[in-house]
Amino acid sequence: MLFLRDGQNALQYVQSLNAGVRQIAAEAILECSRLGYPLNNMEITSKAREMQRKRQRALA
């Protein structure tokens, strides 16, 4: 079970998001955890945007 830096459960955090961004947010949380980044909203958002840019470039 993963917890964000503020003590919030990562699953509850993802479920509180818009359905359209839940998948990328979950992937970003796992990637941040793997890389040893702090699990806070700023890091998760930054990693999710980076992952989306890479996917868009790959599709172009």
Coordinates of N, CA and C in Angstrom, one line a residue:
M1 N 0.9 -1.2 0.0 CA 0.0 0.0 0.0 C 0.9 1.2 0.0
L2 N 0.6 2.2 -0.9 CA 1.4 3.4 -1.0 C 0.6 4.6 -0.3
F3 N 1.3 5.4 0.3 CA 0.8 6.6 0.9 C 1.5 7.8 0.4
L4 N 0.8 8.9 0.1 CA 1.4 10.2 -0.3 C 2.0 10.8 0.9
R5 N 2.8 11.8 0.6 CA 3.6 12.5 1.6 C 2.7 13.1 2.7
D6 N 1.5 13.5 2.3 CA 0.6 14.1 3.3 C -0.2 13.1 4.1
G7 N 0.1 11.8 3.9 CA -0.6 10.7 4.6 C -1.8 10.1 3.9
Q8 N -2.2 10.7 2.8 CA -3.3 10.2 2.1 C -3.0 8.9 1.4
N9 N -3.9 8.0 1.4 CA -3.7 6.7 0.6 C -3.7 7.0 -0.9
A10 N -2.7 6.4 -1.6 CA -2.6 6.7 -3.0 C -3.8 6.3 -3.8
L11 N -4.4 5.2 -3.4 CA -5.6 4.7 -4.1 C -6.7 5.7 -4.0
Q12 N -6.9 6.2 -2.8 CA -8.0 7.2 -2.6 C -7.7 8.5 -3.3
Y13 N -6.4 8.9 -3.4 CA -6.0 10.0 -4.2 C -6.4 9.9 -5.7
V14 N -6.1 8.7 -6.2 CA -6.4 8.4 -7.6 C -7.9 8.4 -7.9
Q15 N -8.6 7.8 -7.0 CA -10.1 7.7 -7.1 C -10.7 9.1 -7.0
S16 N -10.1 10.0 -6.4 CA -10.6 11.4 -6.2 C -10.4 12.2 -7.5
L17 N -9.6 11.8 -8.4 CA -9.3 12.5 -9.6 C -10.4 12.3 -10.7
N18 N -10.4 13.1 -11.7 CA -11.2 13.0 -12.9 C -10.9 11.6 -13.5
A19 N -12.0 10.9 -13.9 CA -11.8 9.6 -14.5 C -10.8 9.6 -15.7
G20 N -10.7 10.7 -16.4 CA -9.9 10.8 -17.6 C -8.4 10.8 -17.3
V21 N -8.0 11.1 -16.1 CA -6.6 11.2 -15.7 C -6.2 10.1 -14.7
R22 N -7.1 9.3 -14.3 CA -6.8 8.3 -13.3 C -5.7 7.3 -13.7
Q23 N -5.7 6.9 -14.9 CA -4.7 5.9 -15.4 C -3.3 6.5 -15.4
I24 N -3.2 7.6 -15.9 CA -1.8 8.3 -16.0 C -1.4 8.7 -14.6
A25 N -2.3 9.1 -13.8 CA -1.9 9.4 -12.4 C -1.4 8.2 -11.6
A26 N -2.1 7.1 -11.8 CA -1.6 5.8 -11.1 C -0.3 5.4 -11.6
E27 N -0.1 5.5 -12.9 CA 1.2 5.2 -13.5 C 2.3 6.1 -13.0
A28 N 2.0 7.4 -12.9 CA 2.9 8.4 -12.4 C 3.3 8.1 -10.9
I29 N 2.4 7.7 -10.1 CA 2.6 7.4 -8.7 C 3.6 6.2 -8.6
L30 N 3.3 5.2 -9.4 CA 4.2 4.0 -9.4 C 5.6 4.4 -9.9
E31 N 5.7 5.2 -10.9 CA 7.0 5.6 -11.5 C 7.8 6.5 -10.4
C32 N 7.1 7.4 -9.8 CA 7.7 8.3 -8.8 C 8.2 7.4 -7.6
S33 N 7.4 6.4 -7.2 CA 7.8 5.5 -6.2 C 9.1 4.7 -6.6
R34 N 9.1 4.2 -7.8 CA 10.2 3.4 -8.3 C 11.5 4.3 -8.4
L35 N 11.4 5.6 -8.8 CA 12.5 6.4 -8.9 C 12.9 7.0 -7.5
G36 N 12.1 6.8 -6.5 CA 12.5 7.4 -5.2 C 12.1 8.8 -5.0
Y37 N 11.2 9.3 -5.9 CA 10.7 10.7 -5.7 C 9.7 10.8 -4.6
P38 N 9.6 12.0 -4.0 CA 8.5 12.1 -3.0 C 7.1 12.0 -3.6
L39 N 6.3 11.3 -2.9 CA 4.9 11.2 -3.4 C 4.0 12.3 -3.0
N40 N 4.2 13.4 -3.7 CA 3.3 14.6 -3.4 C 2.7 15.0 -4.7
N41 N 1.7 15.9 -4.7 CA 0.9 16.2 -5.8 C 1.8 16.9 -6.9
M42 N 2.8 17.7 -6.5 CA 3.6 18.3 -7.5 C 4.5 17.3 -8.3
E43 N 5.1 16.3 -7.6 CA 5.9 15.3 -8.3 C 5.0 14.4 -9.2
I44 N 3.9 14.0 -8.7 CA 3.0 13.2 -9.4 C 2.5 13.9 -10.7
T45 N 2.1 15.1 -10.6 CA 1.6 15.9 -11.7 C 2.7 16.1 -12.7
S46 N 3.9 16.4 -12.3 CA 5.0 16.6 -13.2 C 5.4 15.3 -13.9
K47 N 5.4 14.2 -13.2 CA 5.7 12.9 -13.9 C 4.6 12.5 -14.8
A48 N 3.4 12.8 -14.5 CA 2.3 12.4 -15.4 C 2.3 13.2 -16.7
R49 N 2.6 14.5 -16.6 CA 2.8 15.4 -17.8 C 3.9 14.9 -18.6
E50 N 5.0 14.5 -18.0 CA 6.2 14.0 -18.7 C 5.8 12.8 -19.5
M51 N 5.1 11.9 -18.8 CA 4.7 10.6 -19.5 C 3.7 10.8 -20.6
Q52 N 2.8 11.8 -20.5 CA 1.9 12.1 -21.5 C 2.6 12.7 -22.7
R53 N 3.6 13.6 -22.5 CA 4.4 14.2 -23.6 C 5.1 13.1 -24.4
K54 N 5.7 12.1 -23.7 CA 6.4 11.0 -24.3 C 5.5 10.2 -25.2
R55 N 4.3 9.9 -24.7 CA 3.3 9.1 -25.4 C 2.8 9.8 -26.6
Q56 N 2.6 11.1 -26.5 CA 2.1 11.9 -27.7 C 3.2 11.9 -28.7
R57 N 4.5 12.1 -28.4 CA 5.6 12.1 -29.3 C 5.7 10.7 -30.0
A58 N 5.5 9.7 -29.3 CA 5.6 8.3 -29.8 C 4.4 8.1 -30.8
L59 N 3.3 8.7 -30.6 CA 2.2 8.5 -31.5 C 2.3 9.4 -32.8
A60 N 3.0 10.4 -32.7 CA 3.1 11.4 -33.8 C 4.0 10.9 -34.9

